[in-house]
Short mmCIF file of C-alpha atoms in Angstrom, two decimals:
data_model
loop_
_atom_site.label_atom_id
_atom_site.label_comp_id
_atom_site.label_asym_id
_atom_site.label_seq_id
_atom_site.Cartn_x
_atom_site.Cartn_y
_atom_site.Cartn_z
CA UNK J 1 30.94 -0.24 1.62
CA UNK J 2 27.42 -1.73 1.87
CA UNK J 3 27.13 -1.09 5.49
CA UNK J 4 28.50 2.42 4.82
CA UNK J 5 25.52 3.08 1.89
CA UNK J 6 22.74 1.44 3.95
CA UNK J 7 23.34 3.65 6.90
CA UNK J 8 23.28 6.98 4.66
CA UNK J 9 20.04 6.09 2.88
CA UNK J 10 18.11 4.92 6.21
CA UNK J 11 19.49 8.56 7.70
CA UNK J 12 17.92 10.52 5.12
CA UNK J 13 14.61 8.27 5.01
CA UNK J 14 14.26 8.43 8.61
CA UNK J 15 14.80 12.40 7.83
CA UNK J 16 11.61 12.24 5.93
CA UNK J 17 10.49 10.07 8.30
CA UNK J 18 10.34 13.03 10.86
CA UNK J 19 9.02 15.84 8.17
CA UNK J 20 6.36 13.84 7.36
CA UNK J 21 5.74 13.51 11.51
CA UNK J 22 6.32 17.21 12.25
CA UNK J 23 4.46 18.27 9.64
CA UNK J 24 7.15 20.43 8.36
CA UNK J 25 7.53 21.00 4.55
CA UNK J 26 11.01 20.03 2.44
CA UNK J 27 10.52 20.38 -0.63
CA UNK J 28 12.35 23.77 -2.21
CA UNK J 29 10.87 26.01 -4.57
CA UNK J 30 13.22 24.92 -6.73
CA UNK J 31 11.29 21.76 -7.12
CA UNK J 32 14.52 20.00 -5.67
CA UNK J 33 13.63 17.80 -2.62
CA UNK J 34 15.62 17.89 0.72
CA UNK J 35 13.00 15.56 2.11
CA UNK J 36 9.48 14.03 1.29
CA UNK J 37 6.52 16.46 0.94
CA UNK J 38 4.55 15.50 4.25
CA UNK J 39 0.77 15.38 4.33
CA UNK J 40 0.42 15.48 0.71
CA UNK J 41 0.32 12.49 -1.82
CA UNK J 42 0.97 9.69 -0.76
CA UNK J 43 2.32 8.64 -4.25
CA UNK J 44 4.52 11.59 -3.97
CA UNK J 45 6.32 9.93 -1.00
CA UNK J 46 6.41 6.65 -2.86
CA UNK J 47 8.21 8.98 -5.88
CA UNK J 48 10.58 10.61 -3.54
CA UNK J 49 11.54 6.41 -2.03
CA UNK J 50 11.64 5.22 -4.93
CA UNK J 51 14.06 7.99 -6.38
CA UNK J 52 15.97 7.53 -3.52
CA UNK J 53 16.89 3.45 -3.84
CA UNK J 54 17.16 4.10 -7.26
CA UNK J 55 20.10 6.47 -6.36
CA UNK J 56 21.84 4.11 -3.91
CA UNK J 57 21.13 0.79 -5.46
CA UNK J 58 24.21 0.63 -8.26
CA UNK J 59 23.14 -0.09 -11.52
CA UNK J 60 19.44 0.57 -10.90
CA UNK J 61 18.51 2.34 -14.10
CA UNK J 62 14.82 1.94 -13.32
CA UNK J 63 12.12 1.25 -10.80
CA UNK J 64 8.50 0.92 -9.92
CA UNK J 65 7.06 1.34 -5.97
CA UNK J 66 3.37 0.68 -5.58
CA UNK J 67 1.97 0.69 -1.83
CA UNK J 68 -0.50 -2.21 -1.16
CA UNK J 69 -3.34 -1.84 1.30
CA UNK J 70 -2.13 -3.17 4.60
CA UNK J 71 -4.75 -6.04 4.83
CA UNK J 72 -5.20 -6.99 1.53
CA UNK J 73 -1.92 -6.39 0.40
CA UNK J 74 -3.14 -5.24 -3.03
CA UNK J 75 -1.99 -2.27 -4.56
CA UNK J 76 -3.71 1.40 -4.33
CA UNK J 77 -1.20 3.52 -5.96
CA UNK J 78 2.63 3.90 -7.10
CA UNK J 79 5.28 5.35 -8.67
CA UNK J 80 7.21 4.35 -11.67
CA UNK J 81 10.50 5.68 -12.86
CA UNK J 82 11.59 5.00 -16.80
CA UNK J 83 10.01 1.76 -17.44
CA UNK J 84 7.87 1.68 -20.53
CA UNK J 85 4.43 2.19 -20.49
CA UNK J 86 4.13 -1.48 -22.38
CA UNK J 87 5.60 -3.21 -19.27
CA UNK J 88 2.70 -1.82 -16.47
CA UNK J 89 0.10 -4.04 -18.08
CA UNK J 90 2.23 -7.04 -17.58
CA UNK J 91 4.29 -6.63 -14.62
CA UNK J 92 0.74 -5.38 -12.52
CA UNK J 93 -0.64 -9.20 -13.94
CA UNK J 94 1.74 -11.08 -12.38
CA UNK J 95 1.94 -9.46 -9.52
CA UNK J 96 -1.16 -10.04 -8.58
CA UNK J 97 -1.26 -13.84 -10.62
CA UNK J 98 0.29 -14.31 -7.12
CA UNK J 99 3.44 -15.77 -8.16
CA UNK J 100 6.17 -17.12 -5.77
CA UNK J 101 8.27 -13.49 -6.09
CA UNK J 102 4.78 -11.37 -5.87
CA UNK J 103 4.86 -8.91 -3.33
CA UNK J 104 1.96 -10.28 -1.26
CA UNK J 105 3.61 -13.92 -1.72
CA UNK J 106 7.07 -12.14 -0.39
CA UNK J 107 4.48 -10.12 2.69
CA UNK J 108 3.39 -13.44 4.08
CA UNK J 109 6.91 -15.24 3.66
CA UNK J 110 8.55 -12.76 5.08
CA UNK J 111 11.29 -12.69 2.50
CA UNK J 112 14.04 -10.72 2.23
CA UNK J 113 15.18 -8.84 -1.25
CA UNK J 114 15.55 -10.86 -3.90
CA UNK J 115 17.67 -10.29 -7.27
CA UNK J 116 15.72 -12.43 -9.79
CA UNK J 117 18.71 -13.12 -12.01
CA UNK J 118 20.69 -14.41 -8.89
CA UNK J 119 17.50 -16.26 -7.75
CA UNK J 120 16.15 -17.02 -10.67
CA UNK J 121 12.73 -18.47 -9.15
CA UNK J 122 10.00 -15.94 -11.15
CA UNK J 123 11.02 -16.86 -15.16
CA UNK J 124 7.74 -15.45 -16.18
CA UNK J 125 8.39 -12.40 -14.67
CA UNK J 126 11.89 -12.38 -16.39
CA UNK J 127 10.29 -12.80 -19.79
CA UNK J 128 7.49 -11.37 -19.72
CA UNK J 129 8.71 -7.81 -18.27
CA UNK J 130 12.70 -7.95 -17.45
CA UNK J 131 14.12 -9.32 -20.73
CA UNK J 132 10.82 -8.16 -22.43
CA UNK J 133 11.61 -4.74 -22.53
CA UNK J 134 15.60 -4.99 -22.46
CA UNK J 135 16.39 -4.88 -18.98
CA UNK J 136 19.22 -7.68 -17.54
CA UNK J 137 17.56 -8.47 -13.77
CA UNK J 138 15.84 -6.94 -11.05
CA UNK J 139 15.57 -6.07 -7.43
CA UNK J 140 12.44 -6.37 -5.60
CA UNK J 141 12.07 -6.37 -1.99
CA UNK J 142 8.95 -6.08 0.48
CA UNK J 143 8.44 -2.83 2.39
CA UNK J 144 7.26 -3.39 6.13
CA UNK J 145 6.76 -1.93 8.88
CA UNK J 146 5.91 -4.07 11.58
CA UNK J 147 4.45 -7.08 10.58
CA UNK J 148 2.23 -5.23 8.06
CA UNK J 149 3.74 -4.76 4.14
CA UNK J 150 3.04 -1.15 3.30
CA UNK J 151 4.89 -1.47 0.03
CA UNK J 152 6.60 -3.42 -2.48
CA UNK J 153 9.88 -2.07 -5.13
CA UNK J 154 11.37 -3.61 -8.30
CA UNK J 155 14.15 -1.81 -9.32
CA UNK J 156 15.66 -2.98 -13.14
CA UNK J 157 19.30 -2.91 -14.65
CA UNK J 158 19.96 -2.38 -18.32
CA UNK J 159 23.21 -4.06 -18.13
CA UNK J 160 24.63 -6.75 -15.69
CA UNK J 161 22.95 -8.27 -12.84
CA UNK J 162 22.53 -7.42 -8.54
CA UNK J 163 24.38 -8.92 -6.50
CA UNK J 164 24.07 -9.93 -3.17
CA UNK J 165 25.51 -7.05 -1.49
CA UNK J 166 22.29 -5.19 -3.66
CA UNK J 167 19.99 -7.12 -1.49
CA UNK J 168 21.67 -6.84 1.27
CA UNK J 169 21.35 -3.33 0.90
CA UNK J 170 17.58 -3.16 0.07
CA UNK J 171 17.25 -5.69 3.10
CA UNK J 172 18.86 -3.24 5.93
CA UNK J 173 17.02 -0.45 4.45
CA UNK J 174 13.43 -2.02 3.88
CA UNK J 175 11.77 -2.00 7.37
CA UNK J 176 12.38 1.91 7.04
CA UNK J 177 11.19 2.69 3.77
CA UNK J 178 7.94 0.78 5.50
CA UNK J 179 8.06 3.36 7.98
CA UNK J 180 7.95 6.44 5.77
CA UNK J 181 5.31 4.83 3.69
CA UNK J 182 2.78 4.22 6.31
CA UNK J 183 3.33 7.72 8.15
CA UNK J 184 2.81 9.42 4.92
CA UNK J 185 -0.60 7.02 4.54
CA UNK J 186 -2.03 7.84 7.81
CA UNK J 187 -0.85 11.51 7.36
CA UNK J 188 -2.57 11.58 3.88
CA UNK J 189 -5.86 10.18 5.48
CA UNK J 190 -6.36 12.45 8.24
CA UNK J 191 -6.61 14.98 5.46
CA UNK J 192 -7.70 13.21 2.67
CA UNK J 193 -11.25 13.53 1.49
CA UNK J 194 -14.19 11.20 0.21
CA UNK J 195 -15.41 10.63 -3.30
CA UNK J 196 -18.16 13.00 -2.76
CA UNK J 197 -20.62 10.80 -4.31
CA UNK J 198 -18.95 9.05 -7.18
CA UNK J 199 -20.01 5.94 -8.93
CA UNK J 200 -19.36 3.88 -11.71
CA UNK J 201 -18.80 0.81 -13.59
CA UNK J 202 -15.60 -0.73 -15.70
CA UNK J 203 -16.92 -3.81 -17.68
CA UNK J 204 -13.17 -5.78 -18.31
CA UNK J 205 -12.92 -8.93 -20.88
CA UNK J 206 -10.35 -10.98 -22.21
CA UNK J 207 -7.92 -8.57 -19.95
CA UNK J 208 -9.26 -5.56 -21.61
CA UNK J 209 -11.50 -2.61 -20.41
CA UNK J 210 -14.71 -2.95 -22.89
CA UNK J 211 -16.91 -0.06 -21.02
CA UNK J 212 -16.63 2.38 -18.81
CA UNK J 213 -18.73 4.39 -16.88
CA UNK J 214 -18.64 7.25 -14.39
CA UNK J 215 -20.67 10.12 -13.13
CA UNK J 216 -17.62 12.19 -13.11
CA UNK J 217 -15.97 13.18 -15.22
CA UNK J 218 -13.18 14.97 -13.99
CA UNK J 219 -12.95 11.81 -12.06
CA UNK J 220 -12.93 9.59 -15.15
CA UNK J 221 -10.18 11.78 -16.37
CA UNK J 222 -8.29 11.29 -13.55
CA UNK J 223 -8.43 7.45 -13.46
CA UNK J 224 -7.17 7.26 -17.37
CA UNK J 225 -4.30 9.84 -17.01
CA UNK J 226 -0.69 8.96 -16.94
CA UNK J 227 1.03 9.57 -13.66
CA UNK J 228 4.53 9.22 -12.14
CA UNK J 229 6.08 8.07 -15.90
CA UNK J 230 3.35 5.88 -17.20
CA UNK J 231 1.05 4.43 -14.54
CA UNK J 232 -2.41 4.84 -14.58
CA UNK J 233 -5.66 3.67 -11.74
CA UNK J 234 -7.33 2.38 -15.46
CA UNK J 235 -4.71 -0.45 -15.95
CA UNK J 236 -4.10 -1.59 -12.40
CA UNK J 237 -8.26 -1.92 -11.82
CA UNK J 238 -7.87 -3.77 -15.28
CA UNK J 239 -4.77 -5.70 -13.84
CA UNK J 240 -6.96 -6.84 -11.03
CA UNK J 241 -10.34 -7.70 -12.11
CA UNK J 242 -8.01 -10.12 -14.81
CA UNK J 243 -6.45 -11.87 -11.87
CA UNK J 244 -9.07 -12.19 -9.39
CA UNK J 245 -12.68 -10.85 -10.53
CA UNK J 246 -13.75 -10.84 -6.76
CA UNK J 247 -11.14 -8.62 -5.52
CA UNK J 248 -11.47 -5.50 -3.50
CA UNK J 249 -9.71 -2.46 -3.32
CA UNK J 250 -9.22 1.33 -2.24
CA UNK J 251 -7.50 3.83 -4.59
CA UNK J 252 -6.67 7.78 -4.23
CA UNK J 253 -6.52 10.00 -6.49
CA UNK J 254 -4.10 13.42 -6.99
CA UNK J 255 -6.37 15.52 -5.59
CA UNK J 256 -6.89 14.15 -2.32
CA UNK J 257 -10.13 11.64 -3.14
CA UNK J 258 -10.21 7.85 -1.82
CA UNK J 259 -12.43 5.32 -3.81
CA UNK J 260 -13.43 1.77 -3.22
CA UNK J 261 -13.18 -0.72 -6.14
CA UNK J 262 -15.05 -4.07 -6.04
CA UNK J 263 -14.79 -6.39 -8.64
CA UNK J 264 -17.52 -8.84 -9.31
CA UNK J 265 -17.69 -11.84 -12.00
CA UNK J 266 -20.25 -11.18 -15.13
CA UNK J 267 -21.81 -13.81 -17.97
CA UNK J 268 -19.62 -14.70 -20.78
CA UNK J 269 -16.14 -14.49 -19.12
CA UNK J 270 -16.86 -10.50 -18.05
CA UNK J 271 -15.96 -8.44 -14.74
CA UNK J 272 -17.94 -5.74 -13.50
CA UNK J 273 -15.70 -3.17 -11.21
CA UNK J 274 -18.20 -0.89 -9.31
CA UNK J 275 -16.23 2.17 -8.19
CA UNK J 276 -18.11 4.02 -5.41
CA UNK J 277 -16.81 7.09 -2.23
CA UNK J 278 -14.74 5.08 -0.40
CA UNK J 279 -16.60 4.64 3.23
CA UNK J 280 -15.20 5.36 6.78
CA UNK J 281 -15.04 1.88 7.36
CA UNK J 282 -12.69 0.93 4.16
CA UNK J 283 -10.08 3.45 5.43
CA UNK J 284 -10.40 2.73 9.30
CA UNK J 285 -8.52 -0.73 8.31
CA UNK J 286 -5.31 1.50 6.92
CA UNK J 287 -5.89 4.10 9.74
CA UNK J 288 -5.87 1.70 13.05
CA UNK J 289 -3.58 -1.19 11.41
CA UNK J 290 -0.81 1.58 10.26
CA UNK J 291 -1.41 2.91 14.16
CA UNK J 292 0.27 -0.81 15.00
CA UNK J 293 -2.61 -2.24 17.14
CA UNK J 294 -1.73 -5.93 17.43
CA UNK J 295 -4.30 -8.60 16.83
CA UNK J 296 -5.08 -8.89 20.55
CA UNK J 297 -5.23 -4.93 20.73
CA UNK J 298 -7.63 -5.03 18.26
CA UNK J 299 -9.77 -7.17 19.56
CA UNK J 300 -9.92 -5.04 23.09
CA UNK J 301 -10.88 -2.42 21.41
CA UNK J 302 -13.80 -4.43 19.27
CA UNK J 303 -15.01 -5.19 22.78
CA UNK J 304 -14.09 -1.41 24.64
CA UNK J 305 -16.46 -0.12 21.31
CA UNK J 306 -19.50 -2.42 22.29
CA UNK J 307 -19.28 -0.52 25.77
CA UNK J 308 -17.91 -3.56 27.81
CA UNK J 309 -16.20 -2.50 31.00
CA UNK J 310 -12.07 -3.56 31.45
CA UNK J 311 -14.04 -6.35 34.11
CA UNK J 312 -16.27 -7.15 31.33
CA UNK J 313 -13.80 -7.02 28.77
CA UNK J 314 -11.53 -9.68 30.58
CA UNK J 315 -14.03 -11.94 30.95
CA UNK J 316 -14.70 -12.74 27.56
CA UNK J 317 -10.65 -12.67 26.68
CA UNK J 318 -9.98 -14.85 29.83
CA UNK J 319 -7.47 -12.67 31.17
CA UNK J 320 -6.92 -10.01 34.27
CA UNK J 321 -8.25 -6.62 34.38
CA UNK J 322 -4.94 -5.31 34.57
CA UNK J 323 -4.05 -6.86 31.82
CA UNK J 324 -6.98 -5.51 30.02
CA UNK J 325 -6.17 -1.86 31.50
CA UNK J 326 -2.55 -2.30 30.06
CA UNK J 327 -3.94 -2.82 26.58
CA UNK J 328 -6.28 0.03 26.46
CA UNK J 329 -3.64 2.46 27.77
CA UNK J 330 -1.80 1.12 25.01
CA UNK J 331 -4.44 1.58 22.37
CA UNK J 332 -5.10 5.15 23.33
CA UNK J 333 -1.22 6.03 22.77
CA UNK J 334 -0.99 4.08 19.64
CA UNK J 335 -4.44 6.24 18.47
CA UNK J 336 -3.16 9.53 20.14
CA UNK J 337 -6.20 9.45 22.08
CA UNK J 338 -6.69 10.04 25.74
CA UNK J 339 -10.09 8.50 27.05
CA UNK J 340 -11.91 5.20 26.19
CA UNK J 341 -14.39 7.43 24.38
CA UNK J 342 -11.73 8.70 22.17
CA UNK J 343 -10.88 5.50 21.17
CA UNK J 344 -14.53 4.82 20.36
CA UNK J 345 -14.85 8.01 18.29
CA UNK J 346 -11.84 7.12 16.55
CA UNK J 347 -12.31 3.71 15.40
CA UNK J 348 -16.04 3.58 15.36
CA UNK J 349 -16.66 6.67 13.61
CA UNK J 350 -20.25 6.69 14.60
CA UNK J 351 -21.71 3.93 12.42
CA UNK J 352 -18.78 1.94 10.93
CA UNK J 353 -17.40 -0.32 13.34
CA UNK J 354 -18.40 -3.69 12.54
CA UNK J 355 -17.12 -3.62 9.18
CA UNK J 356 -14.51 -2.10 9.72
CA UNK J 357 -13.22 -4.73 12.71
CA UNK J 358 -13.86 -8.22 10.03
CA UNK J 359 -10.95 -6.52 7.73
CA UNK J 360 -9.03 -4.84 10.28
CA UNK J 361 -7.73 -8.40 11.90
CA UNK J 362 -6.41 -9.94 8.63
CA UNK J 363 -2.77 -9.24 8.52
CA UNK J 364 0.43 -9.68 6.49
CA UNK J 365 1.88 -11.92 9.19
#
């Protein structure tokens, strides 16, 4: 019976998986979805996942999907379906507290679903958020594609606990959910727009926002407003800066806008978040890592983008030139590119290479 639910749920996420490629639109005007909404959102795809496991998982009553940037591994952006709005606060803190069951911790295991009743190896997270708030255990698995974590669930019962058939279920259906999750990302970002401009500051102490300033405010409304049943961009970057005050982040917003978050530590105990246009080189990371370069891939095409020759190229790798050749025809398909220069304007983006290339290598491996 597990085999026979695992295979329907992969068919109708690999279903998305192909809107969201075609670039063909599912969802009704009834507001019913026969697939996920392609090009749009990318929170909107986590939604329709998430609804989706929540649906085949039994007992699920309740869930939360956030996608984590793919070298960081922090998150960006989720959905949550009826969990409390008391519970974000904590569950986003020990998350990224990096405890043994974190998503990032369960990235660079490479760990397979876990039920944490059955387990029972996170106890703060069962106090603090599953028994907290009256739920009885929960699911939480890793969502990969590749060797890169695009996403991380927790789904909660209100009675009873998962079993292992549960995670073997979330296991067989993971690697795909990865997959729709990182088309709908790079779908989202050859759309998606900059900040225009933004900037502003969060001043967080003691775990709670103290100031808060932004030159928009439209924007500022944005970042404080409930989404997807409860979760907000203001208590994640608040989440965060408590756990690590050095971190660094993107974010995007509903109406198509990507931001960079840095966190920074102040006097007295105090973080400082600056919140700024996210720059082409914070999203090349997402856009070339989600295309599946591997590390050696990525560091022919550091080289190709300095102008070295495929001679040149294999000189300072020690390898052939045919090997060399081989991995730049394989860049250019993984890019959708056709010519060395392609590649170039793709990944360089005129000015942003460099920093780009020190993030891009770090991965969830």
């Amino acid at each position: 019976m597990t085999a026979i639910r695992a295979t329907g749920l992969a068919d109708r996420l690999a279903r998305a998986m192909s809107a969201i490629d075609s670039g063909t639109d599912t969802r009704t005007d009834s507001g019913t979805d026969s697939g996920i909404l392609p090009g749009a959102d990318p929170a909107r795809t986590a939604q329709r996942v998430l609804d989706e496991l929540l649906a085949a998982v039994p007992g699920a009553a309740a869930g939360a999907l956030v996608l984590m940037h793919p070298q960081t591994g922090l998150f960006w952006t989720g959905a949550v379906t009826d969990l409390p709005p008391e519970s974000c606060h904590p569950f986003f803190g020990i998350e990224h507290a990096a405890a043994d069951d974190s998503f990032r911790r369960m990235a660079a295991a490479r760990s397979g679903a876990r039920a944490l009743r059955l387990r029972e190896s996170n106890p703060e997270m069962l106090a603090t958020v599953v028994e907290a708030f009256d739920f009885t255990d929960e699911l939480r698995a890793v969502l990969p594609d590749g060797a890169v974590a695009w996403g991380g669930v927790s789904l909660w019962r209100r009675s009873g606990a998962f079993t292992a058939d549960d995670e073997t279920l979330l296991d067989a259906v993971a690697d795909t959910a990865g997959a729709v999750l990182r088309r709908a990302v790079l779908a989202d970002l050859r759309t998606g727009t900059a900040g225009h401009g933004a900037r502003g500051m969060l001043v967080i102490a003691d775990g709670k926002l103290v100031e808060f300033t932004l030159d928009d405010a439209a924007l500022r409304t944005e970042l404080e407003t409930r989404r997807f049943d409860q979760y907000r961009h203001i208590d994640h970057l608040v989440a965060l800066a408590t756990a690590d005050p050095r971190f660094s982040t993107v974010l995007r917003t509903a109406d198509g806008r990507w931001l960079s978050a840095h966190g920074m530590e102040l006097p007295e105990g105090r973080t400082a978040v600056v919140l700024t246009s996210a720059t082409p080189a914070e999203l090349l990371g997402p856009r070339v890592v989600g295309a599946g370069l591997s590390a050696r891939e990525i560091e022919v095409t550091r080289l190709l983008c300095r102008g070295l020759s495929d001679a040149e190229i294999a000189a300072e790798l020690f390898v052939s030139p045919h090997t060399v050749h081989d991995h730049v025809r394989s860049i250019r398909t993984k890019l959708g590119v056709r010519t060395r220069a392609a590649v170039v304007a793709r990944v360089f983006d005129d000015t942003y290479f460099d920093a780009f290339i020190t993030h891009a290598a770090i991965r969830h491996a």
